[in-house]
């Protein structure tokens, strides 16, 4: 990926794109002008050659320069030529014989010796006349015209590209500044909202526990809905903040200063452990299989932890009670790629949603038109920034499968890891209180 801030990369790409488009337009216009000029020249030359041939067969004399035209007559036994010697292979005796027999005028074009000979054989009174015209000078004019327009088109396109680059720099700079301000606003707003949202969430949890302790079921249900809403609000804020950080990061995630060798198998184990209680409440079975000796990947551990946790959380959200979720981590392509596969027994995916579910706020094609939100879109951003890929598959009624692929590294896996996500959440709630 090219160096520089995201805004600089936007300006550079837009500048090159505008310059290229302007260059293509100028080249196309010059090409059109060249094609029109070439057509006019070709038509004019064809008329000239036709006039030369018509004069020759009508008058039996050479109208043009002697080096370009020859006249042959045929009276049944004799062939006459002009002063200049005819080119080899002329006259065309078969045409003379045919016209003498049928009286029908014959036209022919003979490509020979790097030129084209135009031949017309016609009956004039009691004689058969054959006029031959050498179009070498006309062909040379055509080549010169094509070369001239080719050079002009190339020079015009180059000048247009340079001009477009300069214009693009000035035209797109305000857009780049606007993008920078937008990202900074999203990052600042998300960061400032995290603490009050966490406090509201913690207070709602506390009030819900008190309501249940007081056997106030109605109030407890309302507070549980409030807890769920504040949790989702916090997730949206976190997703916006992560998106802003990814957009502002220079280079790939694997080259950032906070990148380390990440143990994907450990992230899978942590995610499964963190969602064990939730899965039990939903009566969903979760199993994980990690291959021994799985190589590490280079990247930002917190971002990759979020990817694995979000894939499992997404599967839990769409798996009905009594269903099953499988999480597998393995190495493929001779240990050059680490692959995480999450499968579920939920309602599955419409084939048309396989790619579009990674678009922000995409609506599904089902009857409920379920919105997928920011989560999966951010997963793709994180995975792509790590040089990996993520894809979804499945069919209606047959569950869904998500496959995450990341390039492996030979670096050693770090020993101590951070707290699992559930433990970190508890710390954040405690701090908010």
Short mmCIF file of C-alpha atoms in Angstrom, two decimals:
data_model
loop_
_atom_site.label_atom_id
_atom_site.label_comp_id
_atom_site.label_asym_id
_atom_site.label_seq_id
_atom_site.Cartn_x
_atom_site.Cartn_y
_atom_site.Cartn_z
CA UNK A 1 0.00 0.00 0.00
CA UNK A 2 1.29 3.45 -0.81
CA UNK A 3 2.66 5.60 2.02
CA UNK A 4 0.98 8.71 3.38
CA UNK A 5 -2.18 9.56 5.23
CA UNK A 6 -5.55 8.32 3.97
CA UNK A 7 -6.35 11.84 2.77
CA UNK A 8 -3.11 12.00 0.79
CA UNK A 9 -3.88 8.63 -0.78
CA UNK A 10 -7.37 9.85 -1.69
CA UNK A 11 -5.90 12.94 -3.37
CA UNK A 12 -3.30 10.87 -5.19
CA UNK A 13 -5.79 8.32 -6.49
CA UNK A 14 -8.31 10.98 -7.52
CA UNK A 15 -5.60 13.03 -9.20
CA UNK A 16 -4.39 10.09 -11.25
CA UNK A 17 -7.95 9.04 -12.05
CA UNK A 18 -8.95 12.51 -13.24
CA UNK A 19 -5.76 12.85 -15.26
CA UNK A 20 -6.26 9.46 -16.86
CA UNK A 21 -9.88 10.18 -17.73
CA UNK A 22 -9.03 13.57 -19.22
CA UNK A 23 -6.20 12.00 -21.19
CA UNK A 24 -8.49 9.29 -22.51
CA UNK A 25 -11.10 11.85 -23.54
CA UNK A 26 -8.52 14.00 -25.36
CA UNK A 27 -7.03 10.93 -27.05
CA UNK A 28 -10.51 9.77 -28.08
CA UNK A 29 -11.33 13.20 -29.55
CA UNK A 30 -8.06 13.28 -31.46
CA UNK A 31 -8.70 9.73 -32.63
CA UNK A 32 -12.16 10.72 -33.82
CA UNK A 33 -10.75 13.73 -35.67
CA UNK A 34 -8.08 11.50 -37.20
CA UNK A 35 -10.66 8.93 -38.28
CA UNK A 36 -12.79 11.63 -39.93
CA UNK A 37 -9.77 13.13 -41.69
CA UNK A 38 -8.59 9.71 -42.83
CA UNK A 39 -12.06 8.91 -44.17
CA UNK A 40 -12.19 12.18 -46.09
CA UNK A 41 -8.71 11.59 -47.53
CA UNK A 42 -9.60 8.01 -48.47
CA UNK A 43 -12.81 9.11 -50.21
CA UNK A 44 -10.97 11.84 -52.10
CA UNK A 45 -8.25 9.45 -53.24
CA UNK A 46 -10.78 6.86 -54.36
CA UNK A 47 -12.53 9.52 -56.43
CA UNK A 48 -9.20 10.56 -57.93
CA UNK A 49 -8.27 6.99 -58.83
CA UNK A 50 -11.71 6.33 -60.29
CA UNK A 51 -11.36 9.45 -62.42
CA UNK A 52 -7.94 8.41 -63.64
CA UNK A 53 -9.22 4.96 -64.62
CA UNK A 54 -12.34 6.36 -66.31
CA UNK A 55 -10.23 8.82 -68.33
CA UNK A 56 -7.83 6.10 -69.32
CA UNK A 57 -10.41 3.61 -70.62
CA UNK A 58 -12.46 6.36 -72.30
CA UNK A 59 -9.66 8.21 -74.11
CA UNK A 60 -7.03 5.47 -74.26
CA UNK A 61 -4.38 7.88 -72.95
CA UNK A 62 -2.59 8.42 -69.65
CA UNK A 63 -4.10 11.25 -67.60
CA UNK A 64 -1.68 11.20 -64.67
CA UNK A 65 2.09 11.04 -64.38
CA UNK A 66 3.63 8.36 -66.62
CA UNK A 67 5.13 6.58 -63.62
CA UNK A 68 1.64 6.02 -62.13
CA UNK A 69 -0.58 4.92 -65.04
CA UNK A 70 -0.48 2.53 -67.99
CA UNK A 71 -2.94 1.89 -70.81
CA UNK A 72 -3.25 -1.44 -72.58
CA UNK A 73 -5.35 -2.09 -75.66
CA UNK A 74 -6.40 -5.41 -77.03
CA UNK A 75 -7.73 -5.95 -80.58
CA UNK A 76 -7.63 -9.68 -80.55
CA UNK A 77 -3.92 -10.03 -81.22
CA UNK A 78 -2.06 -6.89 -80.14
CA UNK A 79 -1.33 -5.30 -76.73
CA UNK A 80 -0.12 -1.67 -76.68
CA UNK A 81 1.43 0.16 -73.68
CA UNK A 82 2.47 3.68 -72.85
CA UNK A 83 6.01 5.07 -72.92
CA UNK A 84 6.97 3.83 -69.42
CA UNK A 85 7.47 0.07 -69.11
CA UNK A 86 4.54 -1.63 -67.38
CA UNK A 87 4.99 -3.34 -64.00
CA UNK A 88 5.53 -7.10 -64.06
CA UNK A 89 2.36 -9.13 -64.45
CA UNK A 90 0.44 -6.59 -66.50
CA UNK A 91 -1.76 -6.48 -68.46
CA UNK A 92 -4.28 -8.86 -66.93
CA UNK A 93 -4.91 -11.03 -69.99
CA UNK A 94 -7.81 -12.93 -68.40
CA UNK A 95 -9.74 -9.69 -67.85
CA UNK A 96 -9.04 -8.56 -71.40
CA UNK A 97 -10.31 -11.82 -72.79
CA UNK A 98 -13.41 -11.81 -70.60
CA UNK A 99 -14.36 -8.23 -71.44
CA UNK A 100 -13.74 -8.94 -75.16
CA UNK A 101 -16.13 -11.87 -74.91
CA UNK A 102 -18.82 -10.41 -72.63
CA UNK A 103 -18.48 -6.65 -72.90
CA UNK A 104 -18.87 -6.31 -69.10
CA UNK A 105 -16.49 -3.87 -67.42
CA UNK A 106 -14.11 -5.50 -64.90
CA UNK A 107 -12.48 -3.74 -61.89
CA UNK A 108 -9.65 -5.30 -59.88
CA UNK A 109 -7.15 -4.41 -57.17
CA UNK A 110 -3.78 -6.12 -57.16
CA UNK A 111 -1.49 -5.81 -54.08
CA UNK A 112 2.07 -6.33 -55.25
CA UNK A 113 5.57 -4.98 -54.54
CA UNK A 114 4.46 -2.89 -51.58
CA UNK A 115 1.75 -1.02 -53.46
CA UNK A 116 -1.77 -1.49 -54.81
CA UNK A 117 -2.63 -1.43 -58.52
CA UNK A 118 -6.18 -0.43 -59.49
CA UNK A 119 -7.19 -2.03 -62.79
CA UNK A 120 -10.23 -1.30 -64.95
CA UNK A 121 -10.93 -3.20 -68.16
CA UNK A 122 -13.75 -1.96 -70.40
CA UNK A 123 -14.90 -2.02 -74.01
CA UNK A 124 -14.55 1.25 -75.93
CA UNK A 125 -16.16 0.91 -79.33
CA UNK A 126 -14.56 -2.00 -81.09
CA UNK A 127 -11.57 -2.07 -78.72
CA UNK A 128 -11.00 -3.44 -75.23
CA UNK A 129 -8.97 -1.03 -73.06
CA UNK A 130 -7.30 -1.80 -69.72
CA UNK A 131 -6.18 1.08 -67.49
CA UNK A 132 -3.77 0.42 -64.59
CA UNK A 133 -3.15 2.96 -61.81
CA UNK A 134 -0.36 2.66 -59.22
CA UNK A 135 -1.60 4.03 -55.85
CA UNK A 136 1.78 4.08 -54.07
CA UNK A 137 1.70 7.86 -53.56
CA UNK A 138 -1.83 7.75 -52.18
CA UNK A 139 -0.83 4.96 -49.75
CA UNK A 140 2.16 7.05 -48.62
CA UNK A 141 -0.15 10.01 -47.92
CA UNK A 142 -2.38 7.77 -45.81
CA UNK A 143 0.57 6.49 -43.76
CA UNK A 144 1.86 10.01 -43.15
CA UNK A 145 -1.56 11.15 -41.98
CA UNK A 146 -1.87 8.22 -39.55
CA UNK A 147 1.60 8.84 -38.13
CA UNK A 148 0.88 12.54 -37.67
CA UNK A 149 -2.37 11.91 -35.85
CA UNK A 150 -0.78 9.16 -33.75
CA UNK A 151 1.93 11.54 -32.55
CA UNK A 152 -0.61 14.29 -31.94
CA UNK A 153 -2.87 11.95 -29.98
CA UNK A 154 0.00 10.74 -27.81
CA UNK A 155 1.25 14.26 -27.10
CA UNK A 156 -2.28 15.52 -26.42
CA UNK A 157 -3.04 12.64 -24.07
CA UNK A 158 0.20 13.19 -22.15
CA UNK A 159 -0.48 16.90 -21.82
CA UNK A 160 -4.03 16.15 -20.73
CA UNK A 161 -2.86 13.69 -18.08
CA UNK A 162 -0.40 16.22 -16.65
CA UNK A 163 -3.07 18.93 -16.67
CA UNK A 164 -5.60 16.58 -15.14
CA UNK A 165 -3.21 15.68 -12.33
CA UNK A 166 -2.71 19.36 -11.50
CA UNK A 167 -6.43 20.08 -11.68
CA UNK A 168 -7.24 16.93 -9.71
CA UNK A 169 -4.90 17.95 -6.90
CA UNK A 170 -6.71 21.23 -6.45
CA UNK A 171 -10.19 19.84 -7.00
CA UNK A 172 -9.92 16.91 -4.58
CA UNK A 173 -7.96 18.59 -1.80
CA UNK A 174 -11.15 20.00 -0.13
CA UNK A 175 -12.70 16.53 -0.25
CA UNK A 176 -9.64 15.03 1.43
CA UNK A 177 -9.82 17.67 4.16
CA UNK A 178 -13.52 16.94 4.64
CA UNK A 179 -12.80 13.21 4.94
CA UNK A 180 -10.09 13.91 7.50
CA UNK A 181 -12.44 16.08 9.55
CA UNK A 182 -15.20 13.48 9.32
CA UNK A 183 -12.94 10.68 10.56
CA UNK A 184 -11.62 12.84 13.35
CA UNK A 185 -15.16 13.79 14.41
CA UNK A 186 -16.28 10.14 14.39
CA UNK A 187 -13.25 9.10 16.43
CA UNK A 188 -13.61 11.94 18.94
CA UNK A 189 -17.38 11.52 19.31
CA UNK A 190 -17.11 7.75 19.70
CA UNK A 191 -14.34 8.08 22.27
CA UNK A 192 -16.28 10.63 24.31
CA UNK A 193 -19.48 8.56 24.21
CA UNK A 194 -17.92 5.33 25.46
CA UNK A 195 -17.69 6.33 29.14
CA UNK A 196 -21.25 7.70 29.61
CA UNK A 197 -22.71 4.75 27.70
CA UNK A 198 -20.75 2.31 29.88
CA UNK A 199 -22.02 4.13 32.98
CA UNK A 200 -25.64 3.96 31.80
CA UNK A 201 -25.20 0.29 30.95
CA UNK A 202 -23.74 -0.49 34.38
CA UNK A 203 -26.49 1.45 36.17
CA UNK A 204 -29.16 -0.36 34.15
CA UNK A 205 -27.62 -3.72 35.10
CA UNK A 206 -27.59 -2.69 38.77
CA UNK A 207 -31.24 -1.56 38.67
CA UNK A 208 -32.26 -4.77 36.91
CA UNK A 209 -30.64 -6.87 39.64
CA UNK A 210 -32.39 -4.81 42.32
CA UNK A 211 -35.74 -5.21 40.56
CA UNK A 212 -35.31 -8.97 40.37
CA UNK A 213 -34.31 -9.06 44.03
CA UNK A 214 -37.49 -7.16 44.85
CA UNK A 215 -39.59 -9.60 42.76
CA UNK A 216 -40.68 -6.77 40.49
CA UNK A 217 -40.79 -8.81 37.28
CA UNK A 218 -42.34 -6.11 35.07
CA UNK A 219 -39.72 -3.55 35.97
CA UNK A 220 -36.97 -6.18 35.66
CA UNK A 221 -38.09 -7.00 32.10
CA UNK A 222 -38.10 -3.32 31.14
CA UNK A 223 -34.66 -2.84 32.65
CA UNK A 224 -33.37 -5.93 30.87
CA UNK A 225 -34.48 -4.39 27.60
CA UNK A 226 -32.69 -1.19 28.60
CA UNK A 227 -29.53 -3.19 29.36
CA UNK A 228 -29.76 -4.85 25.94
CA UNK A 229 -30.26 -1.50 24.23
CA UNK A 230 -27.34 0.18 25.98
CA UNK A 231 -25.14 -2.82 25.21
CA UNK A 232 -25.99 -2.55 21.52
CA UNK A 233 -25.42 1.21 21.64
CA UNK A 234 -21.99 0.62 23.14
CA UNK A 235 -21.21 -1.92 20.44
CA UNK A 236 -22.15 0.57 17.72
CA UNK A 237 -19.91 3.23 19.29
CA UNK A 238 -17.05 0.73 19.50
CA UNK A 239 -17.58 -0.22 15.87
CA UNK A 240 -17.54 3.42 14.76
CA UNK A 241 -14.37 4.05 16.75
CA UNK A 242 -12.71 0.98 15.29
CA UNK A 243 -13.71 2.03 11.78
CA UNK A 244 -12.24 5.50 12.30
CA UNK A 245 -9.00 4.04 13.67
CA UNK A 246 -8.69 1.65 10.74
CA UNK A 247 -9.24 4.48 8.26
CA UNK A 248 -6.68 6.69 10.00
CA UNK A 249 -4.02 3.98 10.30
CA UNK A 250 -1.14 4.24 7.83
CA UNK A 251 0.06 1.11 6.10
CA UNK A 252 -1.37 -2.33 6.79
CA UNK A 253 -2.30 -3.56 10.24
CA UNK A 254 0.59 -6.00 10.06
CA UNK A 255 3.08 -3.08 9.84
CA UNK A 256 1.62 -0.94 12.62
CA UNK A 257 3.78 -0.37 15.71
CA UNK A 258 1.32 -2.26 17.93
CA UNK A 259 1.39 -5.35 15.70
CA UNK A 260 2.57 -8.61 17.25
CA UNK A 261 2.59 -12.31 16.49
CA UNK A 262 -0.98 -13.32 17.35
CA UNK A 263 -2.03 -16.82 18.40
CA UNK A 264 -5.30 -17.38 16.53
CA UNK A 265 -5.96 -20.65 18.36
CA UNK A 266 -5.88 -18.80 21.66
CA UNK A 267 -8.29 -16.17 20.35
CA UNK A 268 -10.70 -18.92 19.33
CA UNK A 269 -10.50 -20.53 22.78
CA UNK A 270 -11.05 -17.16 24.50
CA UNK A 271 -14.05 -16.34 22.31
CA UNK A 272 -15.68 -19.71 22.96
CA UNK A 273 -15.03 -19.41 26.71
CA UNK A 274 -16.45 -15.86 26.80
CA UNK A 275 -19.69 -16.91 25.06
CA UNK A 276 -20.21 -20.20 26.94
CA UNK A 277 -22.74 -18.69 29.34
CA UNK A 278 -24.66 -16.96 26.55
CA UNK A 279 -24.74 -20.16 24.53
CA UNK A 280 -26.05 -22.11 27.55
CA UNK A 281 -28.87 -19.61 28.07
CA UNK A 282 -29.83 -19.93 24.40
CA UNK A 283 -29.49 -23.76 24.63
CA UNK A 284 -26.94 -23.75 21.78
CA UNK A 285 -23.98 -26.14 21.73
CA UNK A 286 -20.62 -24.63 20.80
CA UNK A 287 -17.62 -26.80 19.97
CA UNK A 288 -14.15 -25.70 18.93
CA UNK A 289 -11.34 -27.60 17.25
CA UNK A 290 -7.88 -26.06 16.92
CA UNK A 291 -5.07 -27.81 15.12
CA UNK A 292 -1.94 -28.37 17.23
CA UNK A 293 1.09 -26.25 16.40
CA UNK A 294 -0.96 -23.65 14.55
CA UNK A 295 1.32 -20.89 13.21
CA UNK A 296 0.82 -17.32 14.33
CA UNK A 297 -0.28 -14.34 12.25
CA UNK A 298 1.11 -10.81 12.42
CA UNK A 299 -1.37 -8.12 13.33
CA UNK A 300 -3.15 -6.14 16.01
CA UNK A 301 -4.31 -8.64 18.63
CA UNK A 302 -7.25 -6.57 19.88
CA UNK A 303 -8.61 -6.15 16.34
CA UNK A 304 -8.26 -9.84 15.49
CA UNK A 305 -9.80 -10.78 18.84
CA UNK A 306 -12.78 -8.64 17.88
CA UNK A 307 -13.05 -10.43 14.52
CA UNK A 308 -13.16 -13.91 16.04
CA UNK A 309 -15.54 -12.83 18.82
CA UNK A 310 -17.87 -11.10 16.34
CA UNK A 311 -18.03 -14.18 14.10
CA UNK A 312 -19.02 -16.34 17.05
CA UNK A 313 -21.48 -13.73 18.34
CA UNK A 314 -23.07 -13.47 14.90
CA UNK A 315 -23.50 -17.24 14.78
CA UNK A 316 -25.08 -17.27 18.25
CA UNK A 317 -27.50 -14.52 17.25
CA UNK A 318 -28.81 -16.56 14.32
CA UNK A 319 -28.78 -20.09 15.74
CA UNK A 320 -32.11 -21.25 17.25
CA UNK A 321 -32.34 -23.15 20.56
CA UNK A 322 -31.06 -26.70 20.23
CA UNK A 323 -28.72 -25.71 17.42
CA UNK A 324 -25.00 -26.20 17.10
CA UNK A 325 -22.06 -23.94 16.30
CA UNK A 326 -18.65 -25.24 15.26
CA UNK A 327 -15.45 -23.21 15.34
CA UNK A 328 -12.32 -24.65 13.73
CA UNK A 329 -8.84 -23.16 13.39
CA UNK A 330 -6.33 -24.84 11.09
CA UNK A 331 -3.38 -24.18 8.82
CA UNK A 332 -3.65 -24.58 5.05
CA UNK A 333 -1.46 -24.18 1.98
CA UNK A 334 1.56 -25.76 3.67
CA UNK A 335 1.22 -23.64 6.82
CA UNK A 336 1.26 -20.38 4.83
CA UNK A 337 -2.35 -19.50 5.70
CA UNK A 338 -4.28 -19.72 9.00
CA UNK A 339 -7.96 -20.43 8.49
CA UNK A 340 -10.84 -20.00 10.96
CA UNK A 341 -14.16 -21.58 9.99
CA UNK A 342 -17.39 -20.82 11.90
CA UNK A 343 -20.45 -22.90 11.00
CA UNK A 344 -23.94 -22.82 12.49
CA UNK A 345 -27.30 -24.54 12.08
CA UNK A 346 -29.29 -21.34 11.80
CA UNK A 347 -31.65 -20.24 9.03
CA UNK A 348 -28.78 -19.91 6.58
CA UNK A 349 -28.09 -17.28 3.96
CA UNK A 350 -29.72 -16.34 0.72
CA UNK A 351 -27.18 -16.96 -2.09
CA UNK A 352 -27.52 -13.31 -3.09
CA UNK A 353 -26.39 -12.17 0.37
CA UNK A 354 -23.06 -14.02 0.34
CA UNK A 355 -21.09 -10.88 -0.52
CA UNK A 356 -23.52 -8.09 0.31
CA UNK A 357 -23.77 -8.95 4.00
CA UNK A 358 -20.35 -7.33 4.38
CA UNK A 359 -21.76 -4.00 3.16
CA UNK A 360 -22.63 -1.51 5.84
CA UNK A 361 -26.26 -1.67 6.93
CA UNK A 362 -27.14 -4.11 4.17
CA UNK A 363 -30.69 -5.46 4.33
CA UNK A 364 -31.20 -9.14 3.79
CA UNK A 365 -33.43 -10.47 1.03
CA UNK A 366 -35.66 -12.44 3.39
CA UNK A 367 -39.18 -11.52 4.35
CA UNK A 368 -37.99 -9.73 7.50
CA UNK A 369 -35.32 -7.79 5.56
CA UNK A 370 -32.91 -8.18 8.45
CA UNK A 371 -30.23 -5.48 8.65
CA UNK A 372 -26.72 -6.72 9.23
CA UNK A 373 -25.41 -3.42 10.62
CA UNK A 374 -21.78 -2.35 10.93
CA UNK A 375 -20.32 -5.50 12.50
CA UNK A 376 -19.66 -7.66 9.44
CA UNK A 377 -18.58 -4.66 7.37
CA UNK A 378 -15.97 -3.82 10.00
CA UNK A 379 -14.83 -7.43 10.07
CA UNK A 380 -13.93 -7.19 6.40
CA UNK A 381 -12.09 -3.91 6.99
CA UNK A 382 -10.04 -5.46 9.79
CA UNK A 383 -9.33 -8.67 7.88
CA UNK A 384 -8.40 -6.81 4.68
CA UNK A 385 -6.04 -4.52 6.60
CA UNK A 386 -4.28 -7.70 7.81
CA UNK A 387 -3.87 -8.98 4.24
CA UNK A 388 -6.56 -11.64 4.67
CA UNK A 389 -9.96 -12.49 3.28
CA UNK A 390 -13.36 -13.37 4.70
CA UNK A 391 -16.29 -14.92 2.90
CA UNK A 392 -19.72 -16.25 3.78
CA UNK A 393 -21.61 -19.19 2.36
CA UNK A 394 -24.67 -21.27 2.96
CA UNK A 395 -28.21 -21.77 1.76
CA UNK A 396 -31.66 -21.06 3.22
CA UNK A 397 -32.46 -23.60 5.91
CA UNK A 398 -28.97 -25.14 5.81
CA UNK A 399 -27.04 -22.87 8.14
CA UNK A 400 -24.22 -20.46 7.36
CA UNK A 401 -20.45 -20.80 7.12
CA UNK A 402 -17.92 -17.99 7.56
CA UNK A 403 -14.32 -18.60 6.49
CA UNK A 404 -11.56 -16.28 7.69
CA UNK A 405 -8.12 -16.61 6.07
CA UNK A 406 -4.99 -14.79 7.28
CA UNK A 407 -1.36 -15.07 6.13
CA UNK A 408 0.75 -17.02 8.63
CA UNK A 409 4.11 -15.96 9.99
CA UNK A 410 7.15 -17.82 11.29
CA UNK A 411 7.48 -15.44 14.24
CA UNK A 412 7.12 -16.90 17.71
CA UNK A 413 3.73 -16.69 19.39
CA UNK A 414 3.80 -14.30 22.39
CA UNK A 415 3.61 -16.04 25.73
CA UNK A 416 1.33 -14.03 28.04
CA UNK A 417 -1.83 -12.74 26.43
CA UNK A 418 -4.31 -10.08 27.45
CA UNK A 419 -7.47 -10.81 29.39
CA UNK A 420 -10.34 -12.51 27.58
CA UNK A 421 -13.04 -10.19 26.34
CA UNK A 422 -15.46 -11.13 29.14
CA UNK A 423 -12.89 -10.24 31.81
CA UNK A 424 -12.16 -6.91 30.11
CA UNK A 425 -15.88 -6.12 30.01
CA UNK A 426 -16.15 -6.72 33.73
CA UNK A 427 -13.24 -4.36 34.35
CA UNK A 428 -14.83 -1.67 32.19
CA UNK A 429 -18.17 -2.00 34.04
CA UNK A 430 -16.42 -1.78 37.36
CA UNK A 431 -14.55 1.32 36.29
CA UNK A 432 -17.77 2.91 35.07
CA UNK A 433 -19.37 2.30 38.46
#
